[in-house]
Short mmCIF file of C-alpha atoms in Angstrom, two decimals:
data_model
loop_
_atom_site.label_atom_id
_atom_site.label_comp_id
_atom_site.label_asym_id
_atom_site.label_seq_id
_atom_site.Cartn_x
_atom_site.Cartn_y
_atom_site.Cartn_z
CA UNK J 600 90.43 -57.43 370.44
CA UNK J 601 86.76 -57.61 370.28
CA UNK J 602 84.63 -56.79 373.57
CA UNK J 603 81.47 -58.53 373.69
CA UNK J 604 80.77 -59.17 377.82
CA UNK J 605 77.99 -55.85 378.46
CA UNK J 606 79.25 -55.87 381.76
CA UNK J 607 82.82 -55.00 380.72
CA UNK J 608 82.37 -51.45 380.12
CA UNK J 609 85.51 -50.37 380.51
CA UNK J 610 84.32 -46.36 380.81
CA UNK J 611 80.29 -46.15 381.55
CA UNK J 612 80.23 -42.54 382.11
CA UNK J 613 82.03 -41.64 378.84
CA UNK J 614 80.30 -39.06 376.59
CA UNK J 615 80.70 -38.73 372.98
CA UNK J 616 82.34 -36.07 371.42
CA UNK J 617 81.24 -34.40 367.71
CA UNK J 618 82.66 -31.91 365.05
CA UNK J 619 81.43 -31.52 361.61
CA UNK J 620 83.93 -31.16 358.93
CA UNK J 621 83.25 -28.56 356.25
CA UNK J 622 85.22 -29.56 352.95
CA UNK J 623 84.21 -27.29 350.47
CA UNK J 624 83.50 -28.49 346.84
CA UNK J 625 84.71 -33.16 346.17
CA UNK J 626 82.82 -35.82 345.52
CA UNK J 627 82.02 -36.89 348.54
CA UNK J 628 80.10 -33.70 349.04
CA UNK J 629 76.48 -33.76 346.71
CA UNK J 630 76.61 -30.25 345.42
CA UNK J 631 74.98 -31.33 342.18
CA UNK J 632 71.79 -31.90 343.67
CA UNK J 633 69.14 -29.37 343.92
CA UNK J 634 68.99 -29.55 347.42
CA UNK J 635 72.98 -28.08 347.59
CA UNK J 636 73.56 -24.74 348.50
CA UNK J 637 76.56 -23.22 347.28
CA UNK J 638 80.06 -24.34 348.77
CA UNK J 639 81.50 -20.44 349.18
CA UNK J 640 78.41 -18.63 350.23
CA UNK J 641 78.93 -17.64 353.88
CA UNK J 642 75.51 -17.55 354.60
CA UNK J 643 76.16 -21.66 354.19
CA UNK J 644 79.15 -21.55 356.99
CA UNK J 645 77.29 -19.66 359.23
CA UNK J 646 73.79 -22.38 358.85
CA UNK J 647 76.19 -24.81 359.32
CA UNK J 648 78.11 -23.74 361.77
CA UNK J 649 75.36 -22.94 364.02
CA UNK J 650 73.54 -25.89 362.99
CA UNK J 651 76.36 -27.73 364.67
CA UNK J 652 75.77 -25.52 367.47
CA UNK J 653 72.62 -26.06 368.45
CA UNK J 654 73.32 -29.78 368.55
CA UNK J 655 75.92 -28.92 370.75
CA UNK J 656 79.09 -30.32 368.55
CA UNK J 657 82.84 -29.98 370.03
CA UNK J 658 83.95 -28.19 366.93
CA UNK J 659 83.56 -26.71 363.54
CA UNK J 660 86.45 -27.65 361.41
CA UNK J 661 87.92 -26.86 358.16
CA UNK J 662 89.74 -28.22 355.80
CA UNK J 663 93.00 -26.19 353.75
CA UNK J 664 93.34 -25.79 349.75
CA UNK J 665 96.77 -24.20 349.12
CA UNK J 666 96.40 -24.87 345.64
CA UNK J 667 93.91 -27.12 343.38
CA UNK J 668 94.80 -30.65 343.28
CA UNK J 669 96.73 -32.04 340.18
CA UNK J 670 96.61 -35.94 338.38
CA UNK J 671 99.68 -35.64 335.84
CA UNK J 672 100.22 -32.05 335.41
CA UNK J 673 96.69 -31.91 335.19
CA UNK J 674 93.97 -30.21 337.32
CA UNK J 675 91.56 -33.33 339.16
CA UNK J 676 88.12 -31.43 338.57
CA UNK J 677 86.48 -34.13 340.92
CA UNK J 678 88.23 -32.77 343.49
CA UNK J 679 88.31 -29.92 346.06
CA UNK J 680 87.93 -26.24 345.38
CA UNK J 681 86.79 -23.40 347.31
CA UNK J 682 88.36 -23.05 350.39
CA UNK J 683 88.65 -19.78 351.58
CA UNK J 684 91.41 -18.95 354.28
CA UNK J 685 90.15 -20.92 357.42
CA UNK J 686 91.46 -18.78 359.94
CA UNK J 687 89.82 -15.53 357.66
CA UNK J 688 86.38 -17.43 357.74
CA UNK J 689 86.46 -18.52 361.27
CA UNK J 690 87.11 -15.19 362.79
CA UNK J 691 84.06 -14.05 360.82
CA UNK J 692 81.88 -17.64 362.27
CA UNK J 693 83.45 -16.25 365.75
CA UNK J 694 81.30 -13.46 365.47
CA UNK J 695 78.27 -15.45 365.01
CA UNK J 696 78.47 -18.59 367.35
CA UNK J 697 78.81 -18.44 370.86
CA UNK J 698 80.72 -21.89 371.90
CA UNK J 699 81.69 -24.01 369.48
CA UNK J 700 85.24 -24.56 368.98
CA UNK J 701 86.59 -22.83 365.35
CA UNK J 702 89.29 -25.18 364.04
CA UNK J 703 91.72 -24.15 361.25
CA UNK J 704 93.82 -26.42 359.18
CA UNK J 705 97.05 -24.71 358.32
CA UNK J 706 100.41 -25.77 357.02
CA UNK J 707 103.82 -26.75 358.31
CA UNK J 708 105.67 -27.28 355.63
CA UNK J 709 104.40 -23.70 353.62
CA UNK J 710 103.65 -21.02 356.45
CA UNK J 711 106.18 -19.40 358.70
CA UNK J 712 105.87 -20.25 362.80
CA UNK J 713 106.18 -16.28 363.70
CA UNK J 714 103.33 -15.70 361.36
CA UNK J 715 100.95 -18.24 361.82
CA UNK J 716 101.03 -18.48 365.37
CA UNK J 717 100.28 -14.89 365.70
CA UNK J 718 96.84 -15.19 363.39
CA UNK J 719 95.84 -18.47 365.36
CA UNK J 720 96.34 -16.67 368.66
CA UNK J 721 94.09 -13.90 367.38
CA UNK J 722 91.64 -16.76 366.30
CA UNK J 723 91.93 -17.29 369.78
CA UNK J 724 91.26 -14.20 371.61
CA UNK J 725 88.42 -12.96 369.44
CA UNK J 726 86.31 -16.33 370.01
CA UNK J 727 87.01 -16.06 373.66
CA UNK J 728 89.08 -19.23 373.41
CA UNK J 729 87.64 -21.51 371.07
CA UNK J 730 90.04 -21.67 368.53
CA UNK J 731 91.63 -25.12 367.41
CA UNK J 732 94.89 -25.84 365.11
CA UNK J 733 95.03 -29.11 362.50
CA UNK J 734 98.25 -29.25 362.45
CA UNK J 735 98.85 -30.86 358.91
CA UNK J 736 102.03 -30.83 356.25
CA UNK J 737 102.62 -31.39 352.51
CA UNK J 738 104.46 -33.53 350.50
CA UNK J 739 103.44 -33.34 347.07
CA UNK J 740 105.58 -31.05 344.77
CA UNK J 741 102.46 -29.33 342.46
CA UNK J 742 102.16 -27.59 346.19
CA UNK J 743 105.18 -26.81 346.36
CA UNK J 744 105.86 -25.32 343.41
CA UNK J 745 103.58 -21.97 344.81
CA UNK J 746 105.98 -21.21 347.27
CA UNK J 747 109.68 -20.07 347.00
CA UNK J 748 111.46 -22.77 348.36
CA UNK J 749 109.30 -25.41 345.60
CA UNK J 750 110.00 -29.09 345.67
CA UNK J 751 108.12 -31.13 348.36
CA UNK J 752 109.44 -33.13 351.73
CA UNK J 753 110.42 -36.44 352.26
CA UNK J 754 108.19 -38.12 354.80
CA UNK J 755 110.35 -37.76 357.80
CA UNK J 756 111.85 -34.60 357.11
CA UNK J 757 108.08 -33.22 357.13
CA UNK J 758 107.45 -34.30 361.10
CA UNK J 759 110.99 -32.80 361.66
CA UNK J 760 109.54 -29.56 360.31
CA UNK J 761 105.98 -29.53 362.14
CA UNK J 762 107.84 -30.46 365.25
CA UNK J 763 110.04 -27.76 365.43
CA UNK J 764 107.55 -25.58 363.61
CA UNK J 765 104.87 -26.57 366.76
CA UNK J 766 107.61 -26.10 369.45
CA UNK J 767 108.21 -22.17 368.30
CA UNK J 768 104.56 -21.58 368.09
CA UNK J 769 104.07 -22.57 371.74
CA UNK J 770 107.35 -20.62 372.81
CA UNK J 771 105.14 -17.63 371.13
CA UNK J 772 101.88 -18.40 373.03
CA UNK J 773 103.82 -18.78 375.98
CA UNK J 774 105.65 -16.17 375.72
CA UNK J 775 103.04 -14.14 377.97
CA UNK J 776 102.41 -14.55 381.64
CA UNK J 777 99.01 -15.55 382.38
CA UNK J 778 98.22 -11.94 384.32
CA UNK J 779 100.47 -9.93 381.73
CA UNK J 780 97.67 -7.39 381.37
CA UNK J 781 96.86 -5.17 384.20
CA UNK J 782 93.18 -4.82 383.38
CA UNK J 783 93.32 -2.35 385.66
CA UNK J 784 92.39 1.89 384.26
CA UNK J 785 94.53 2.97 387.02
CA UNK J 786 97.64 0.70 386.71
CA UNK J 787 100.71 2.18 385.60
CA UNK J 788 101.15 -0.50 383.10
CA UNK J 789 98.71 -1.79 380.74
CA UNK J 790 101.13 -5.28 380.39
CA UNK J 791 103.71 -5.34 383.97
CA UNK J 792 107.22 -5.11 383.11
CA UNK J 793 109.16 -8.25 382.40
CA UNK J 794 105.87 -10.23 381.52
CA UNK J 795 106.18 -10.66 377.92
CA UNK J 796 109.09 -12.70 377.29
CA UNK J 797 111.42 -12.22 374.43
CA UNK J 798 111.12 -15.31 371.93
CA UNK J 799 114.61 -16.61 370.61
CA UNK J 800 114.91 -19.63 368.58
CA UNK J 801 117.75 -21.38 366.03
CA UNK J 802 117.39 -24.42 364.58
CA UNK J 803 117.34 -26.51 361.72
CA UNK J 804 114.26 -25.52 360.16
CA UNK J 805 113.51 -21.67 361.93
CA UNK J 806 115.62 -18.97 363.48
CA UNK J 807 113.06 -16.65 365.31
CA UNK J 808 113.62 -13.67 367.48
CA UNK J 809 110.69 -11.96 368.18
CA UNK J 810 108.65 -10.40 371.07
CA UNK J 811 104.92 -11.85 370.96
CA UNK J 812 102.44 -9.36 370.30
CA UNK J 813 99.28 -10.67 371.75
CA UNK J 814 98.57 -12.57 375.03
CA UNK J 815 97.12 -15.72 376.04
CA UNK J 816 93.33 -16.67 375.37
CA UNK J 817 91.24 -17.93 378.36
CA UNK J 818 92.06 -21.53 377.43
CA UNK J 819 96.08 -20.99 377.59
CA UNK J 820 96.38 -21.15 373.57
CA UNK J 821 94.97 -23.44 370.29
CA UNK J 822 94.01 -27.01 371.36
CA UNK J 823 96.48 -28.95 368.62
CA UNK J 824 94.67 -31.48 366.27
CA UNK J 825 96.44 -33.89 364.18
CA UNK J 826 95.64 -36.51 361.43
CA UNK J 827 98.27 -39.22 361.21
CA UNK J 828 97.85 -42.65 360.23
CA UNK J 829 101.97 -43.79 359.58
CA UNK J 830 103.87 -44.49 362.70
CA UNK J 831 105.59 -41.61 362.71
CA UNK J 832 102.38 -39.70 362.29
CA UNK J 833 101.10 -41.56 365.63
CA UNK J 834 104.05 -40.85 367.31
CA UNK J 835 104.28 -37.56 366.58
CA UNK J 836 100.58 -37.30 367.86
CA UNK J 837 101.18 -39.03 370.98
CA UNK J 838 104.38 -36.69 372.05
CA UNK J 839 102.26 -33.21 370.60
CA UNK J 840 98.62 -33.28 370.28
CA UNK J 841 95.52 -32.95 372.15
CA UNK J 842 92.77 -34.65 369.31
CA UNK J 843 93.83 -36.97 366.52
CA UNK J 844 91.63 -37.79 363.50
CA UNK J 845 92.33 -41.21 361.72
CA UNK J 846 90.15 -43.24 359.25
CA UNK J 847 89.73 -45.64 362.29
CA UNK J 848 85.92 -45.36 362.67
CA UNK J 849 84.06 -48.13 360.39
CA UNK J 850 85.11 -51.42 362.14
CA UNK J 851 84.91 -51.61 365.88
CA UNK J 852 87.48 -53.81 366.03
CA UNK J 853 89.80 -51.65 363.58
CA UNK J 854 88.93 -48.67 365.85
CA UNK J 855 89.92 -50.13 369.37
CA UNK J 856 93.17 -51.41 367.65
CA UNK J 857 93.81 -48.10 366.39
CA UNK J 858 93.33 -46.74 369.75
CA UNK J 859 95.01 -49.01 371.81
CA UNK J 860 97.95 -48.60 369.76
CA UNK J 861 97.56 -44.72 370.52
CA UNK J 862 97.81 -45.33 373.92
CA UNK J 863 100.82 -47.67 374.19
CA UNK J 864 102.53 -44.28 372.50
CA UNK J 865 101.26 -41.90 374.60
CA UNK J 866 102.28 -43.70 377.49
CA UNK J 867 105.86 -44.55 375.75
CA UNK J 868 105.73 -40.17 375.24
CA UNK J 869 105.02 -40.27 378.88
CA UNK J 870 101.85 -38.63 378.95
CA UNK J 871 98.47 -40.24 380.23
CA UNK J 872 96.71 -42.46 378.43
CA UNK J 873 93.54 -40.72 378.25
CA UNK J 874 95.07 -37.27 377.22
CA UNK J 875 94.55 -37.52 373.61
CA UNK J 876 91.35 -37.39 372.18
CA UNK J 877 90.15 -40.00 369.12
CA UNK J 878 87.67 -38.51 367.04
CA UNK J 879 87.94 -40.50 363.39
CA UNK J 880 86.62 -38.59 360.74
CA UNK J 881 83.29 -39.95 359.41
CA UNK J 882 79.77 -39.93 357.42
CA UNK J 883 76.77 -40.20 359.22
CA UNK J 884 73.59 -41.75 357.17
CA UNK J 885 70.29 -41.79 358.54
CA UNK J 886 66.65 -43.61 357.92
CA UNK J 887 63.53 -44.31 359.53
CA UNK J 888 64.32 -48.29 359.35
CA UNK J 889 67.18 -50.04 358.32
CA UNK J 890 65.75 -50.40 354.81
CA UNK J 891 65.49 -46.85 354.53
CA UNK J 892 68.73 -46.11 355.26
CA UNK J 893 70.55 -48.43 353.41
CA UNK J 894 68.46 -47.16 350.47
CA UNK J 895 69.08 -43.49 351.19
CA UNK J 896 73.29 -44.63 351.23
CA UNK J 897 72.63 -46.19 347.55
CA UNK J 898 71.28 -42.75 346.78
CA UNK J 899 74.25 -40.77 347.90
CA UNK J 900 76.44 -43.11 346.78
CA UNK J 901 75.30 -42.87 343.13
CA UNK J 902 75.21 -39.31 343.86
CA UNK J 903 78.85 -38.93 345.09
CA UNK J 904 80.46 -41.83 342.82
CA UNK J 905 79.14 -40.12 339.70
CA UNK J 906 80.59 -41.80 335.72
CA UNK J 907 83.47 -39.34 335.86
CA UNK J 908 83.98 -39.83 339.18
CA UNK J 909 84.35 -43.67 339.38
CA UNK J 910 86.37 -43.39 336.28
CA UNK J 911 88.94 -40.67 338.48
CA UNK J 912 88.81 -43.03 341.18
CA UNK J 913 89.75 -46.09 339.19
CA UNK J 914 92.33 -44.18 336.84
CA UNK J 915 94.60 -43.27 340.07
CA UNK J 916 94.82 -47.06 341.00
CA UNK J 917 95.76 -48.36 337.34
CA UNK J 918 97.75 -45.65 336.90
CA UNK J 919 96.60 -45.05 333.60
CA UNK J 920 93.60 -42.39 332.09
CA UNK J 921 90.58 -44.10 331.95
CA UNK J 922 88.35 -40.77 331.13
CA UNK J 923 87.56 -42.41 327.81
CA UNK J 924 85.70 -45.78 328.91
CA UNK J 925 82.60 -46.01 329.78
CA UNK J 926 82.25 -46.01 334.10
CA UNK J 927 78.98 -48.40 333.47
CA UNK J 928 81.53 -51.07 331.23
CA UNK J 929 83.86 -53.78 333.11
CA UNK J 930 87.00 -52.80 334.81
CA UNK J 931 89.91 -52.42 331.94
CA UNK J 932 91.80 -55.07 330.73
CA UNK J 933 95.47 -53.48 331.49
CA UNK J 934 97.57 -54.52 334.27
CA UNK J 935 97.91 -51.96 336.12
CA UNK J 936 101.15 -49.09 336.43
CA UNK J 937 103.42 -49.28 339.06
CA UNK J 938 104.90 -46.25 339.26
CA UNK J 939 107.57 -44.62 341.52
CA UNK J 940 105.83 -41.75 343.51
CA UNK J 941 107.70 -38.83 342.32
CA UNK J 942 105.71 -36.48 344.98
CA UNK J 943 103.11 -35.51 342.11
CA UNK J 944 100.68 -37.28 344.02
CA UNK J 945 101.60 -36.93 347.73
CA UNK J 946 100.43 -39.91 349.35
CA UNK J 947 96.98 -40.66 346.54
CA UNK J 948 98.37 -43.56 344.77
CA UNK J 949 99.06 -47.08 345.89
CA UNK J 950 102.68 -48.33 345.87
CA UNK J 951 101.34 -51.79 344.17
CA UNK J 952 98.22 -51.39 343.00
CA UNK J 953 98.42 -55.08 341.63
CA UNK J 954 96.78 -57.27 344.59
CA UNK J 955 94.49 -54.44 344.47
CA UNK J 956 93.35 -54.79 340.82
CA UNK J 957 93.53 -58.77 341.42
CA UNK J 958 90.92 -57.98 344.08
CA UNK J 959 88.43 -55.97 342.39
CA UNK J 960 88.57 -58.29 338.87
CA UNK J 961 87.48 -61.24 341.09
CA UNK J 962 84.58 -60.01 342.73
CA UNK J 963 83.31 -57.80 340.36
CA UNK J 964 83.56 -60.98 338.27
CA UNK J 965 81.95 -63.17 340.65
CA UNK J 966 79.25 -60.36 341.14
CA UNK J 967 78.61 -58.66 337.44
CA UNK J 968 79.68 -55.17 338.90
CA UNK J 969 80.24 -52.51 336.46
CA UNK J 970 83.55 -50.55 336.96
CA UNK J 971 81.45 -47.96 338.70
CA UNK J 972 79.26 -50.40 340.68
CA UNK J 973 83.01 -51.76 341.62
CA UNK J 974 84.28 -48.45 342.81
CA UNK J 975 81.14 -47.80 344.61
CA UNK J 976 81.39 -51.29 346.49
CA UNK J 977 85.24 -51.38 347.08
CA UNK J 978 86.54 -48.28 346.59
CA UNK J 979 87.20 -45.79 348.94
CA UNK J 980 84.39 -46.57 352.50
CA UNK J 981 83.22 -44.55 354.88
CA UNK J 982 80.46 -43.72 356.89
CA UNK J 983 77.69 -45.41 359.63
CA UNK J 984 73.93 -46.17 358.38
CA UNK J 985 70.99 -46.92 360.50
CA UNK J 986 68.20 -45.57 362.15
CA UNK J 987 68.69 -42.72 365.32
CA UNK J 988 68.44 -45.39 367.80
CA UNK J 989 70.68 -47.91 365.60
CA UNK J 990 73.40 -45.99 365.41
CA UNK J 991 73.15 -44.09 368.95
CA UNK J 992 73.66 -47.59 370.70
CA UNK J 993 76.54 -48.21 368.46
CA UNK J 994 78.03 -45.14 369.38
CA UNK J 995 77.92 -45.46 372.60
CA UNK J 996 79.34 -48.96 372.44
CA UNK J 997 81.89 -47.42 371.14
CA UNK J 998 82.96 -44.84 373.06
CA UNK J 999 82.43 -46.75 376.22
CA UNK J 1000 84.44 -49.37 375.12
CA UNK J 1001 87.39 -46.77 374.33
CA UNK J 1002 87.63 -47.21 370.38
CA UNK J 1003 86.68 -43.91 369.91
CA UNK J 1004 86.12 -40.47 371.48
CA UNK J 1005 84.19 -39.34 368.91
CA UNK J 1006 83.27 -38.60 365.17
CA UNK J 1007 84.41 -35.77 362.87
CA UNK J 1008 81.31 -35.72 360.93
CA UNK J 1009 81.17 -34.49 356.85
CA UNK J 1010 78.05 -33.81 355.58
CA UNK J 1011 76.84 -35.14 352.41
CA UNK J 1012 74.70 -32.21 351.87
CA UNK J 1013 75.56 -28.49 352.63
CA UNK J 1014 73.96 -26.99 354.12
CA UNK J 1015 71.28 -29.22 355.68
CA UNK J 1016 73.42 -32.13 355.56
CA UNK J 1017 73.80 -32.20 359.50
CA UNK J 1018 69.78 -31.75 360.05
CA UNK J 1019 69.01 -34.95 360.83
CA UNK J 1020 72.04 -35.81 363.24
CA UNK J 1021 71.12 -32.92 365.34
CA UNK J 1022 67.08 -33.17 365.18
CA UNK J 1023 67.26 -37.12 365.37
CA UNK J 1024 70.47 -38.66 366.61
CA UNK J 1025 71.30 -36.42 368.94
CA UNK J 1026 68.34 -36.75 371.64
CA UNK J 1027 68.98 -40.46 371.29
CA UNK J 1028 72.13 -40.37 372.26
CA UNK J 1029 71.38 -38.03 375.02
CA UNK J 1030 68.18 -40.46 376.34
CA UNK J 1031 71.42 -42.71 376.44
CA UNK J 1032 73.74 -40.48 378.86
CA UNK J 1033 76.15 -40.32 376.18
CA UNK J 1034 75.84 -36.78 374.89
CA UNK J 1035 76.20 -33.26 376.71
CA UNK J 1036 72.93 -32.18 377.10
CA UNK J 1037 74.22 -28.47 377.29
CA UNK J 1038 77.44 -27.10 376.85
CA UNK J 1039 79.19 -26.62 381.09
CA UNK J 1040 82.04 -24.72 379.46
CA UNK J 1041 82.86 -21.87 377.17
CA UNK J 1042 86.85 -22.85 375.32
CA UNK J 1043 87.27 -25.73 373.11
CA UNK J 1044 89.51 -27.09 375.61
CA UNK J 1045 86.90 -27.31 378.06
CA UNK J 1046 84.03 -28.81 375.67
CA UNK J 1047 86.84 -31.70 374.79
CA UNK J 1048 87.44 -32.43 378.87
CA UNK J 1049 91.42 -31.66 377.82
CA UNK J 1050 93.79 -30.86 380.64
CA UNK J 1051 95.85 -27.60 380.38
CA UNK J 1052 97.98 -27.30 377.26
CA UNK J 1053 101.17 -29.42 377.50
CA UNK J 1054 103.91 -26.73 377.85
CA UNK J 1055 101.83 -25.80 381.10
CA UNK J 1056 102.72 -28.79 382.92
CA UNK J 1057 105.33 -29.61 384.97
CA UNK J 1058 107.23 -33.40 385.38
CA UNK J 1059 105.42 -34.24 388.76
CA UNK J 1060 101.71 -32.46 386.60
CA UNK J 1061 102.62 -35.39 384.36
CA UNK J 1062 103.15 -38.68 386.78
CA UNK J 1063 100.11 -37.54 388.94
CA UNK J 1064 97.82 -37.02 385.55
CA UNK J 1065 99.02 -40.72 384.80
#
């Protein structure tokens, strides 16, 4: 539903909430220009990171690479590479940033819960409670095939995992009393007796039995993030997370639908409707004037959408190799392949590409695109343009109206890609009221305005929060 009325500001003291995204080496990343800096030097996280910083952003976030991604058996060079471990790289970005959050995409489907809830929790305690968990799984087999058990999940039985996967990891973090540790040189224990609790778990998917080795961080444990766009992705969100990304972010419209839906769930979930956090994962594109920036976003887009790439792009929706035309020729002649997704892909190709094809033929027709020129203007969107004040009174139209929280952002350019929103959009959406203009706390929880962690609540927490 569209909201037009400027008195019907549904929240007028809401406040915008950032994280950049650092992806490592795709397309959608420049690192053929000279202005890139290289993907895997850490001197690059860190100027990024604190980059983010100092324009006070929510979170740093990364993304996972268990394994390079594959098109037929064969590896998709426009794709990403170099991802160190997250959780390895954002103890080490601990250590040189003070508050922002340090969020770590890690696996469901391929890690172990005793493990990985034991390195997050350390993520935890040595940022002084800033760490974060993307709580993400896998379904494509040329993943699988790196770990013992091989093969891929089906759709559902993925969620079934992360649930029960999440729901040990929090019976770990919980597993310590809040004043386990004495603190005290004198005490006669350094944790009291009986405040570590013994962990024992059997179900479908884990059977765990295990004493915790490390207590709780200041904010309780990881705030859980989750990107999930299918229903049961949504629903899973609404019963477990605190922050969900989505590809939401564009349209206004598309983003208050998205959100509203959110909230009929958590409410079904019976949490409040405000307890999850909405930050859509974006690109953020900024001129001088309106001219400037749309000409700046042809720039990058020729940048990012390169011959090879436009001919990648295209290839996965016809289903056939195209690495042979020419990206700056018209779209092929072939109808397209419909093929059954035998997990090869995970979730990359369209199940009917055809209405899709259909699509593209007529208005590149009608408009004398070039394949490339075709990918570039109806493939894959993202992304806001304008000028600082532009786009800071869109933002806060949106946030005020509830369609969003905020933006994950993902720079163009590492690592100076997130100059301008800090030096430029930032202060405007401060002079706005929409943007911290310090950070008040010191855990991730608190920057997001997140109640305590979910397991900490009781029933009657739950009706009075709603």
């Amino acid at each position: 539903m569209t909201r037009t009325d400027p008195l019907d500001v549904p929240r007028p003291d809401a406040r915008l909430h950032l994280g950049v995204f650092f992806q490592g080496v795709n397309h959608w990343t420049v690192w053929s220009d000279p202005a890139s800096g290289s993907q895997i030097d850490p001197a690059n996280f860190r100027r990024v990171a604190q980059t983010a910083e100092r324009g006070l952003f929510d979170a740093f976030f990364l993304g996972e690479g268990l394994r390079l991604r594959e098109v037929d058996g064969q590896i998709h060079d426009l794709d990403v590479a170099g991802r160190p471990d997250a959780i390895t790289q954002l103890a080490a970005l601990a250590a040189v940033t003070e508050r922002i959050g340090l969020v770590s995409t890690s696996n469901t489907t391929f890690n172990e819960p005793a493990d990985l809830a034991r390195r997050l929790s350390g993520l935890d305690l040595l940022s002084e409670g800033r760490a974060g968990w993307n709580v993400v799984t896998t379904d494509n087999a040329w993943t699988g095939a790196n770990f013992r058990r091989g093969g891929y999940l089906d759709h559902a039985d993925r969620y079934r995992r992360a649930e029960e996967f999440l729901t040990v990891a929090r019976a770990i973090w919980d597993s310590w009393e809040d004043a386990a540790v004495s603190g005290a040189a004198g005490a006669p224990h350094w944790a009291g007796p009986g405040a570590v609790r013994q962990v024992r778990h059997r179900g479908p998917q884990f059977d765990v039995d295990l004493a915790p080795t490390l207590p709780r961080s200041t904010q309780g444990h990881p705030v859980i993030f989750q990107a999930g766009d299918s229903g049961e992705g949504r629903d899973f969100a609404a019963r477990n997370a605190d922050v969900i990304f989505s590809a939401h972010g564009n349209d206004f419209d598309d983003a208050l639908a998205f959100a509203d839906d959110l909230r009929r769930r958590l409410r079904a979930a019976g949490r409040p409707e405000d307890d999850l956090r909405i930050l859509p994962g974006t690109e953020i594109i900024i001129g001088a004037t309106e001219e400037e920036a749309l000409e700046k976003k042809r720039w990058i887009r020729l940048q990012q959408v390169t011959p090879a790439t436009a001919l990648g792009i295209a290839g996965l929706l016809w289903g056939i190799d195209l690495s042979g035309r020419d990206a700056d020729g018209p779209l092929p002649k072939e109808d397209p392949v419909v093929a059954e997704n035998d997990g090869s892909f995970g979730a990359r190709r369209i199940a009917d590409p055809r209405q899709v094809v259909a699509e593209w033929r007529e208005k590149a027709d009608a408009n004398r695109w070039s394949l490339r020129e075709t990918v570039i203007a109806l493939g894959p969107q993202r992304g806001h343009v304008g000028t600082p004040a532009g786009l800071a009174d869109k933002f806060a139209h949106f946030v005020r109206h509830g369609a969003v929280d905020g933006f994950n952002v993902t720079p163009y350019l590492i690592p100076d890609g997130l100059d301008d929103i800090v030096d430029l959009l930032v202060p405007a959406l401060q002079e706005r009221g929409v943007y911290r203009t310090e950070y008040t706390g010191t855990t991730l929880r608190e920057h997001l305005g997140l109640r305590e962690p979910l397991t900490h609540r009781t029933t009657t927490d739950r009706r009075r929060a709603g």
